[in-house]
Coordinates of C-alpha atoms in Angstrom, one line a residue:
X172 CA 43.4 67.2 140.9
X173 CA 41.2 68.7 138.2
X174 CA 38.7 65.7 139.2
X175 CA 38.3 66.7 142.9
X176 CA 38.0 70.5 141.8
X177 CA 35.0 69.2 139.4
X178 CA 33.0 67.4 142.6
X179 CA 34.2 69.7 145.5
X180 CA 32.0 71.8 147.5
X181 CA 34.7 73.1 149.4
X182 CA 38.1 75.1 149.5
X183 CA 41.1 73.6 147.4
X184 CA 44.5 74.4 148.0
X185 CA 46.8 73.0 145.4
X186 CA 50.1 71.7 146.6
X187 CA 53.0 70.3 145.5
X188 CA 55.6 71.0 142.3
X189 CA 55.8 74.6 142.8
X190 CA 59.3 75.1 142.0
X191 CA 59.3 78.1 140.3
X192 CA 57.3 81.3 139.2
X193 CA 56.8 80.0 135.5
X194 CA 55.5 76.7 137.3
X195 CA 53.3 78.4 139.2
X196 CA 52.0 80.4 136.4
X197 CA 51.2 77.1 134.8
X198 CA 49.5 76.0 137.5
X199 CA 47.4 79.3 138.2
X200 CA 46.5 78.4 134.5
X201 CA 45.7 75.4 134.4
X202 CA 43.5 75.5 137.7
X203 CA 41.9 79.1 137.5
X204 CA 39.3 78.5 140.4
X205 CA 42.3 77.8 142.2
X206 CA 43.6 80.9 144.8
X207 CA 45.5 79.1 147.3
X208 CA 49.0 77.2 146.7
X209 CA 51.1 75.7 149.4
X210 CA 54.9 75.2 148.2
X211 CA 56.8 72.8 150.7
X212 CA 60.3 71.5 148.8
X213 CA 60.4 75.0 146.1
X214 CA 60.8 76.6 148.9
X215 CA 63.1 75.5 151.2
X216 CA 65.2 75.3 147.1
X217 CA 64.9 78.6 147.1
X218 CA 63.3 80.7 149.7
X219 CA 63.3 83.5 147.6
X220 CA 60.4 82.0 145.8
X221 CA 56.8 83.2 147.4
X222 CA 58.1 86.9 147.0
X223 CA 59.4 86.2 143.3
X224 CA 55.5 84.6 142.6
X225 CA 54.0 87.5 144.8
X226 CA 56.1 90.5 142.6
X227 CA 55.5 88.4 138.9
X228 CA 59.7 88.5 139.0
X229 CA 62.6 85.9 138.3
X230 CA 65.2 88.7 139.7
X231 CA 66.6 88.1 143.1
X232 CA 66.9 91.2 145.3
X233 CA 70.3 92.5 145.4
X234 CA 71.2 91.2 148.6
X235 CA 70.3 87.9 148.3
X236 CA 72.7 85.8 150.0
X237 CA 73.0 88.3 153.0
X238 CA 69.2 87.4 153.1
X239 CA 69.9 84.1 152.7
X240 CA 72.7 83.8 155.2
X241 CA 70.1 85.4 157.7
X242 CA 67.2 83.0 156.9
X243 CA 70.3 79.9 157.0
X244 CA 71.5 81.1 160.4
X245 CA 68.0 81.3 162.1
X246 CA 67.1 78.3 161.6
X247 CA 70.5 76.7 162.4
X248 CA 70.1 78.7 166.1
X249 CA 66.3 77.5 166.5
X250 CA 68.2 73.5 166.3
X251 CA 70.9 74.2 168.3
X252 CA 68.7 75.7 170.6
X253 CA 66.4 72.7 170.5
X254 CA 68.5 69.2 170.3
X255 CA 71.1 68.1 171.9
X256 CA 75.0 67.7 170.1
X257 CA 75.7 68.7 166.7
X258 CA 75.3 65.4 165.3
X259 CA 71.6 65.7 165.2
X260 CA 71.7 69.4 164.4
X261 CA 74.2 68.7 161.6
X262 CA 71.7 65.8 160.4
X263 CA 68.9 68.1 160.1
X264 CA 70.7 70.7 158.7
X265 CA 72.1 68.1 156.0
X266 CA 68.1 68.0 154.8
X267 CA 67.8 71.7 154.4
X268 CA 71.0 71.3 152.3
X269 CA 70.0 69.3 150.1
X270 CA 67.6 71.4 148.9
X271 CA 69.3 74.6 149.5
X272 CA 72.3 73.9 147.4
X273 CA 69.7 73.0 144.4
X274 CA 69.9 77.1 143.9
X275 CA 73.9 77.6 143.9
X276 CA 76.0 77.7 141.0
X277 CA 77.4 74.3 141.5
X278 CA 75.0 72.0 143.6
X279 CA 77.2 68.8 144.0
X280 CA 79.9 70.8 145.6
X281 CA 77.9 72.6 148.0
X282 CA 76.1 69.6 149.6
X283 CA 79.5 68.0 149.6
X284 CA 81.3 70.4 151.7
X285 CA 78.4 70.9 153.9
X286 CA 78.2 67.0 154.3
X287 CA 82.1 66.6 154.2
X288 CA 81.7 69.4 157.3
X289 CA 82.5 66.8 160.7
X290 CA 82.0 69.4 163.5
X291 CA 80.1 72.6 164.4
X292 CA 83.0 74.9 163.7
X293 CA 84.1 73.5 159.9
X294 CA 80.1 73.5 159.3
X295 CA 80.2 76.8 159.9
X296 CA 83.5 77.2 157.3
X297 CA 81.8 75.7 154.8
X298 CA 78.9 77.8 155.0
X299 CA 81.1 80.6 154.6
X300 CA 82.6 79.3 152.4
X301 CA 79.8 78.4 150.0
X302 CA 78.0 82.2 150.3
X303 CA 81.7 84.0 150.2
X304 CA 82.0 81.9 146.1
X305 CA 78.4 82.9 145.5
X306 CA 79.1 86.6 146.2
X307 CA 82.0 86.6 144.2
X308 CA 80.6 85.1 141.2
X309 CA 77.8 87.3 141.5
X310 CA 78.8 90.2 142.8
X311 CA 76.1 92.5 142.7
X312 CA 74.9 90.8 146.1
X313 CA 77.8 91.6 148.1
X314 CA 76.3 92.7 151.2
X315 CA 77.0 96.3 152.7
X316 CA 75.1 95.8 156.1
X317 CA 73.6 93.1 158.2
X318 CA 70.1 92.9 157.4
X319 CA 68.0 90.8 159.7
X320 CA 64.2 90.2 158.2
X321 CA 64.0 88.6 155.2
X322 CA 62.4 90.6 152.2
X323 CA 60.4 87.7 151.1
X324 CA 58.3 87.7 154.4
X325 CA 59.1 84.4 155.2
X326 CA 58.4 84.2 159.0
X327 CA 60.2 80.7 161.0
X328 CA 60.1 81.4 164.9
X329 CA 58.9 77.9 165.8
X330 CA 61.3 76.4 168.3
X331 CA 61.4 73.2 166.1
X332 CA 61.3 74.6 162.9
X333 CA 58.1 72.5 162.1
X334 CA 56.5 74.8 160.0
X335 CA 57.5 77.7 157.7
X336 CA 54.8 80.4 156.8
X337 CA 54.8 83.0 154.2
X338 CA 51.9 84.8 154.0
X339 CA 50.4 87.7 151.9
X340 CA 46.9 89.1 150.9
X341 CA 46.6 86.9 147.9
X342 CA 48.1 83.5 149.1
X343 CA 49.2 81.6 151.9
X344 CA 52.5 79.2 151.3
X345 CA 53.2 77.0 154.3
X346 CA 55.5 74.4 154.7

């Protein structure tokens, strides 16, 4: 990358690896002519992520997996609006999963009960399942009200779900 930034004459973006905000920081360093990251895979790990690079924080907000549930459920609405059956819906879901669970307290056993989940209605158990164990153990997020946007900004209204956006003054993330 550092060779094509030596010969370019035009706009880089750097993508890819941006899993956290101490990786992007090492990136931001190691590339200072650099103002534009995109983050595919960090983010769909943890979606939490442009707004924890765009406040300089590792701390989640305090309703984080109410936030999370919302982000989770709009995009499992945008599929079931757009396929057909819950096979392909579940498949696709299955993707975000194993990502998603890469941020719970115990990975393996959250993308197995999502997997081991054979219909629409015990996916939905173990989803509620999964965020009911992460509220206990950390209870500080136990949500007090339904809360509908997502404080990270990240905006997903296409039908198909083929592109996320987050967007700020300083940096554009898309996915």
């Amino acid at each position: 990358f550092q060779k094509c930034i030596d010969v370019a004459k035009h706009k880089l973006y750097y993508n890819g690896d941006i899993t956290s905000l101490r990786q992007f920081k090492k990136m931001q360093e190691r590339f200072p002519s650099i103002d534009h990251f995109m983050i595919g895979r960090g983010l769909i790990t943890d979606p939490f992520l442009p707004s924890m690079i765009k406040n300089g924080t590792t701390e989640y907000p305090k309703n984080r997996w109410e936030l999370f549930e919302a982000f989770h459920n709009e995009i499992y609405e945008q599929y079931d609006a757009a396929l057909s059956g819950p096979t392909p819906i579940k498949m696709k879901m299955l993707g975000f999963w194993e990502y998603f669970s890469r941020s719970f307290s115990n990975p393996q056993k959250t993308y197995k009960k999502i997997k081991k989940a054979t219909n629409p209605v015990k996916y939905k158990q173990a989803v509620k399942e999964i965020l009911n164990t992460e509220r206990y153990i950390h209870p500080l997020t136990f949500p007090k009200k339904k809360v509908l946007e997502l404080e990270s900004q990240v905006f997903f209204k296409s039908p198909k779900i083929s592109r996320l956006v987050f967007v700020d003054s300083n940096f554009k993330f898309i996915l």
